[in-house]
Short mmCIF file of N, CA, C and O in Angstrom, two decimals:
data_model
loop_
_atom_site.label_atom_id
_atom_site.label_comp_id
_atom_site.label_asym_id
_atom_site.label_seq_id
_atom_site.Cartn_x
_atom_site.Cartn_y
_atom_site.Cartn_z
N UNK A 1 65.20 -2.34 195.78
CA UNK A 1 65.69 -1.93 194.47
C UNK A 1 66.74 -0.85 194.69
O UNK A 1 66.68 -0.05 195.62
N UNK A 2 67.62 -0.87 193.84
CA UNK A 2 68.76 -0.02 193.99
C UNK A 2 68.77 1.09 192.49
O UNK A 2 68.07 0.83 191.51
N UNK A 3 69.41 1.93 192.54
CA UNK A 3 69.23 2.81 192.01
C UNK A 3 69.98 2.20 190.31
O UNK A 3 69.58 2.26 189.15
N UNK A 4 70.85 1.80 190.78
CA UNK A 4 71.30 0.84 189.32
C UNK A 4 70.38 -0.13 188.83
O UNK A 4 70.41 -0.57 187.69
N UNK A 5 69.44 -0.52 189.84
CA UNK A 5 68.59 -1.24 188.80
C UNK A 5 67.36 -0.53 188.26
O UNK A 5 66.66 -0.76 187.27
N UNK A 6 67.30 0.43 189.23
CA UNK A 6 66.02 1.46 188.82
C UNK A 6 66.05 2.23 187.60
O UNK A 6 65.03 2.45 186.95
N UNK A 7 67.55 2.78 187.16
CA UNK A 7 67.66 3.24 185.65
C UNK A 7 67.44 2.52 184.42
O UNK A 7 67.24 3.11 183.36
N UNK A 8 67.46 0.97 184.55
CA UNK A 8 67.39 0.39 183.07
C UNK A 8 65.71 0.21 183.19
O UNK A 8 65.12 -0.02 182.14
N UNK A 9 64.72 0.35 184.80
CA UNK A 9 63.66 0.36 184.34
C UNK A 9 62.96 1.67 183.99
O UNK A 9 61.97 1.58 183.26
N UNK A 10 63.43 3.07 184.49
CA UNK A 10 63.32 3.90 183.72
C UNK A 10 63.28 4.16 182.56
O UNK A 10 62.21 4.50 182.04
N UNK A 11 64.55 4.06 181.79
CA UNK A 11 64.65 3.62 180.78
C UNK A 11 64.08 3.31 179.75
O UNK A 11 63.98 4.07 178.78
N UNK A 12 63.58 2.08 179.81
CA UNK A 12 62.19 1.01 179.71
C UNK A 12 61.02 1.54 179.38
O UNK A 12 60.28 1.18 178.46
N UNK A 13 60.86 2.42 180.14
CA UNK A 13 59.44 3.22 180.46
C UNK A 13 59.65 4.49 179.29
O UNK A 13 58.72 4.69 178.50
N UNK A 14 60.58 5.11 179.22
CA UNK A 14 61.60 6.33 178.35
C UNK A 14 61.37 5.63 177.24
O UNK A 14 60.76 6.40 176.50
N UNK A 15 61.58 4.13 176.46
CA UNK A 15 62.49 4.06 175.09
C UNK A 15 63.21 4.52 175.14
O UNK A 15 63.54 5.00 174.06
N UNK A 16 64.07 4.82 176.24
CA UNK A 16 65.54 5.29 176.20
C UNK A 16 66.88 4.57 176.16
O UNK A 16 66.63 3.37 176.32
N UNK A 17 67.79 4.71 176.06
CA UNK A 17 69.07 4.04 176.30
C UNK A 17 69.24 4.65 177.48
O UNK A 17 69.21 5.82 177.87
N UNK A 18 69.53 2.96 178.24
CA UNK A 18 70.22 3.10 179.97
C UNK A 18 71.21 3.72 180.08
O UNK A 18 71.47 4.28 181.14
N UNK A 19 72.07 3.78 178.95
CA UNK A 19 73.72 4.05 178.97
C UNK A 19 73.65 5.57 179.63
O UNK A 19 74.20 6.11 180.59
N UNK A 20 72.50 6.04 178.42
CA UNK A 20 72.63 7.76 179.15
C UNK A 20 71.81 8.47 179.64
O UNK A 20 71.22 9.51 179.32
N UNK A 21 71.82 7.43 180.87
CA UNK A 21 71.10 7.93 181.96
C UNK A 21 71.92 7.64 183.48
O UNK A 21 72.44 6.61 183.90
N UNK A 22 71.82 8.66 183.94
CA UNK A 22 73.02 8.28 185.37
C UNK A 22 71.91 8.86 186.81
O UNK A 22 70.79 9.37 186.72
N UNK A 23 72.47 8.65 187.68
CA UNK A 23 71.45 9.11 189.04
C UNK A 23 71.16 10.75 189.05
O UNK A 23 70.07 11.11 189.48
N UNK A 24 72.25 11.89 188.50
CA UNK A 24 72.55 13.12 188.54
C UNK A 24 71.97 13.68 187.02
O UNK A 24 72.15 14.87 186.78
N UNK A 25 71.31 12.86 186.03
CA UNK A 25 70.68 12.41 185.00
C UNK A 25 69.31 13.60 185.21
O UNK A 25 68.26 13.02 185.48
N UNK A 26 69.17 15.18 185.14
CA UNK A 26 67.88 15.51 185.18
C UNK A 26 67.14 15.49 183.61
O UNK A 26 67.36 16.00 182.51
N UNK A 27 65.74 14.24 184.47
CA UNK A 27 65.40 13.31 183.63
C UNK A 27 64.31 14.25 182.92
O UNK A 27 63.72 13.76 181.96
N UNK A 28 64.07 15.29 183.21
CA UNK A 28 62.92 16.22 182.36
C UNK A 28 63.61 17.12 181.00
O UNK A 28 62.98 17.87 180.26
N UNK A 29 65.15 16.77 180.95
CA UNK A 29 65.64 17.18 179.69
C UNK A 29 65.23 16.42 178.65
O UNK A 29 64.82 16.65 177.51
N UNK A 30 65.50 15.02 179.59
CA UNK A 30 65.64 14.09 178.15
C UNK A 30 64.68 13.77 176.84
O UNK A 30 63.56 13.26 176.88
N UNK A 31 65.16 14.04 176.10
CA UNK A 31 64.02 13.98 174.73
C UNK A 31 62.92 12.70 175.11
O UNK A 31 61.80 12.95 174.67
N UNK A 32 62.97 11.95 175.51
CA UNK A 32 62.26 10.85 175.59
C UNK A 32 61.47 11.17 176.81
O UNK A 32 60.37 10.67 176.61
N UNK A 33 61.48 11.75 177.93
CA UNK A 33 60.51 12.19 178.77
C UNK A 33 59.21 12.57 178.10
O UNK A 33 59.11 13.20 177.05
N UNK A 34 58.11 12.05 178.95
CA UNK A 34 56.94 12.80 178.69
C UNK A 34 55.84 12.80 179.19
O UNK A 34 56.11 11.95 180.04
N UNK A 35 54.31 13.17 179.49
CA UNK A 35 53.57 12.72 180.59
C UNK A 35 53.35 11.20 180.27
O UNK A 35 52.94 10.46 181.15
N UNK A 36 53.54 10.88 179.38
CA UNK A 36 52.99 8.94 179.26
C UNK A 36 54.18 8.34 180.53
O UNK A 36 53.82 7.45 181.30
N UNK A 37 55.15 8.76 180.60
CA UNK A 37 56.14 8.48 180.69
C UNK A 37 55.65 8.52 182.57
O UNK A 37 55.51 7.56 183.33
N UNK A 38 55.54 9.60 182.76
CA UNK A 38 55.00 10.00 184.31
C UNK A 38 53.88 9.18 184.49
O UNK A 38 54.47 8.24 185.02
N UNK A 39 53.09 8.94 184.47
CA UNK A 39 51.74 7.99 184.38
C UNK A 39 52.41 6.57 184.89
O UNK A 39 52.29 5.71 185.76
N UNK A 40 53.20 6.93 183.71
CA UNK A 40 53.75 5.23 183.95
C UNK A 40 54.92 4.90 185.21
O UNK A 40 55.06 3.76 185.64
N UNK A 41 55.53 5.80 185.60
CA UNK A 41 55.99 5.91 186.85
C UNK A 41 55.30 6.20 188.11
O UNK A 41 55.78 5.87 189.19
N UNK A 42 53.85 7.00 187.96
CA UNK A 42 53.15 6.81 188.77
C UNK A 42 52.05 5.14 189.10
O UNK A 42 51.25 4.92 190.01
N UNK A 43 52.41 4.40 188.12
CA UNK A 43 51.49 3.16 188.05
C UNK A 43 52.40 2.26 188.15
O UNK A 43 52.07 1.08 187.99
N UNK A 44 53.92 2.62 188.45
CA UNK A 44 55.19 1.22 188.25
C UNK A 44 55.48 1.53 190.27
O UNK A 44 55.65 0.47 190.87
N UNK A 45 55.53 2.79 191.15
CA UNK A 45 55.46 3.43 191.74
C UNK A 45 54.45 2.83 192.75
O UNK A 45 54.99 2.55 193.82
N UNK A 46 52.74 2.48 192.67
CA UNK A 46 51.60 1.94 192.94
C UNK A 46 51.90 0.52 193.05
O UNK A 46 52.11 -0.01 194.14
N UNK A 47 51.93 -0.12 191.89
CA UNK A 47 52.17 -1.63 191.80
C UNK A 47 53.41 -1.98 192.44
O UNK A 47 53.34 -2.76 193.39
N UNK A 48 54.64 -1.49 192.03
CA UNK A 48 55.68 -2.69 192.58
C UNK A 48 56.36 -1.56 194.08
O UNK A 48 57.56 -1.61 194.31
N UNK A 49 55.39 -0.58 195.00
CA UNK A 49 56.36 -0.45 196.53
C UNK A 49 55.06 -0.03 196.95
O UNK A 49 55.03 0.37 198.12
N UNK A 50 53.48 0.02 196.05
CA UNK A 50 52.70 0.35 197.33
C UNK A 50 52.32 1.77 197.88
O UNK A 50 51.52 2.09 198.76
N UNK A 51 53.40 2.77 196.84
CA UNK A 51 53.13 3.82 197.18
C UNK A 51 52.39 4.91 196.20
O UNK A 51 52.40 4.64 195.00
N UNK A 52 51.83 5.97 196.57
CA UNK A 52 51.31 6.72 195.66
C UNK A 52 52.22 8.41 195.80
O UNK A 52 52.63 9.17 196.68
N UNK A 53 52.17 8.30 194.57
CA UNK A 53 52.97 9.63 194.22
C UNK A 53 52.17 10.44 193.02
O UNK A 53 51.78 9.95 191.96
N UNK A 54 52.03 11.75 193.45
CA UNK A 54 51.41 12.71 191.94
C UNK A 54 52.71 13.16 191.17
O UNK A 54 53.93 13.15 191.35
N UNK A 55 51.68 13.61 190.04
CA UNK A 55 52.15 14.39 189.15
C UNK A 55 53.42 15.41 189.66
O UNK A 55 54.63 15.37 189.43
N UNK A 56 52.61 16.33 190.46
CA UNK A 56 53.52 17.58 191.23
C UNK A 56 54.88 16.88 191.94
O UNK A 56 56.03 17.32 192.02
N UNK A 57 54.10 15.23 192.57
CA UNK A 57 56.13 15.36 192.86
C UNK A 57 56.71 14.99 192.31
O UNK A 57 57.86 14.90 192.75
N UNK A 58 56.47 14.54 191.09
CA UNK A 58 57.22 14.09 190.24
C UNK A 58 57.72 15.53 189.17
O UNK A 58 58.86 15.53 188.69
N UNK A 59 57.15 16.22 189.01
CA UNK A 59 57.69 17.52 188.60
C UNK A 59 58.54 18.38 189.45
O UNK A 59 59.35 19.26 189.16
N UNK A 60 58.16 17.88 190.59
CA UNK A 60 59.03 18.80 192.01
C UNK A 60 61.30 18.16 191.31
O UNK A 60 62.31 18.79 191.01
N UNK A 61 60.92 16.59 191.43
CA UNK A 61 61.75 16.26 191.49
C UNK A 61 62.82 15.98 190.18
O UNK A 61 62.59 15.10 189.35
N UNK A 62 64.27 17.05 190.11
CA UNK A 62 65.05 17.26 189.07
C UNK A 62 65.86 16.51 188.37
O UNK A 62 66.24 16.74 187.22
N UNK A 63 66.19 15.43 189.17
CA UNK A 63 67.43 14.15 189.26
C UNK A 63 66.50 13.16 189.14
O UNK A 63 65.39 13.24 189.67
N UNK A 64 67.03 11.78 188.16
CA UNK A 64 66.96 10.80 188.51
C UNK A 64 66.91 10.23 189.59
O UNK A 64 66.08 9.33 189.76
N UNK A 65 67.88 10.65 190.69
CA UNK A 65 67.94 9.99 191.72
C UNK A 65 67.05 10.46 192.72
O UNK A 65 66.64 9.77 193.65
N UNK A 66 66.78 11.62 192.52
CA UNK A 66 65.34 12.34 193.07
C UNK A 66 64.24 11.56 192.97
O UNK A 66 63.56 11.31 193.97
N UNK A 67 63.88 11.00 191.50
CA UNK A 67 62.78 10.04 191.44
C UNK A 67 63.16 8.89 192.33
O UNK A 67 62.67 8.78 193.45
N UNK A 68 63.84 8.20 191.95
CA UNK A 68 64.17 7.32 192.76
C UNK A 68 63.72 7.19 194.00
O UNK A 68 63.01 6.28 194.42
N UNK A 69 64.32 8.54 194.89
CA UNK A 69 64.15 8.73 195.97
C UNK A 69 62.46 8.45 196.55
O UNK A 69 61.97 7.69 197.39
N UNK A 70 61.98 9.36 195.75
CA UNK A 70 60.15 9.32 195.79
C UNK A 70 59.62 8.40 195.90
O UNK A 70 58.71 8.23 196.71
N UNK A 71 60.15 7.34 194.91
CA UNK A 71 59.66 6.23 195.10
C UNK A 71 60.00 5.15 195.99
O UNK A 71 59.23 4.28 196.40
N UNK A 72 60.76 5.23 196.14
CA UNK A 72 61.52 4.08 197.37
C UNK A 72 61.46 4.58 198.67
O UNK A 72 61.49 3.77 199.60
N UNK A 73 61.35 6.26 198.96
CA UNK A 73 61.45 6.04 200.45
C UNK A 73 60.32 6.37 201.10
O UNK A 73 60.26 6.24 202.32
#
């Protein structure tokens, strides 16, 4: 997965619009963030690469592309 496809499933998860969201995107501004939101990146995170990630790094991390990162590498 690439990071362009990883934002419209963010997104997704947000009820957000993809449009305004970019990799440099720090995703804990956005009105649509929230812990449902984290849960659900920790359970999209589990299911589709296998990996487990908490809460804390997902708060650690400021950027979109930060998440990203967490999850993919």
């Amino acid at each position: 997965m690439s990071i362009e496809e990883f934002i419209p499933v963010l997104a997704g998860m947000m009820e957000a619009d993809a449009s305004d969201i970019q990799s440099d995107t720090e995703y804990q501004e956005l009105e649509e963030w929230s812990s449902v939101t984290a849960m659900t990146l920790i359970a999209f995170a589990k299911t589709q690469f296998g990996k487990t990630i908490t809460g804390q790094a997902i708060r650690r991390a400021k950027t979109v592309e930060e998440l990203f990162n967490l999850i993919t590498e």
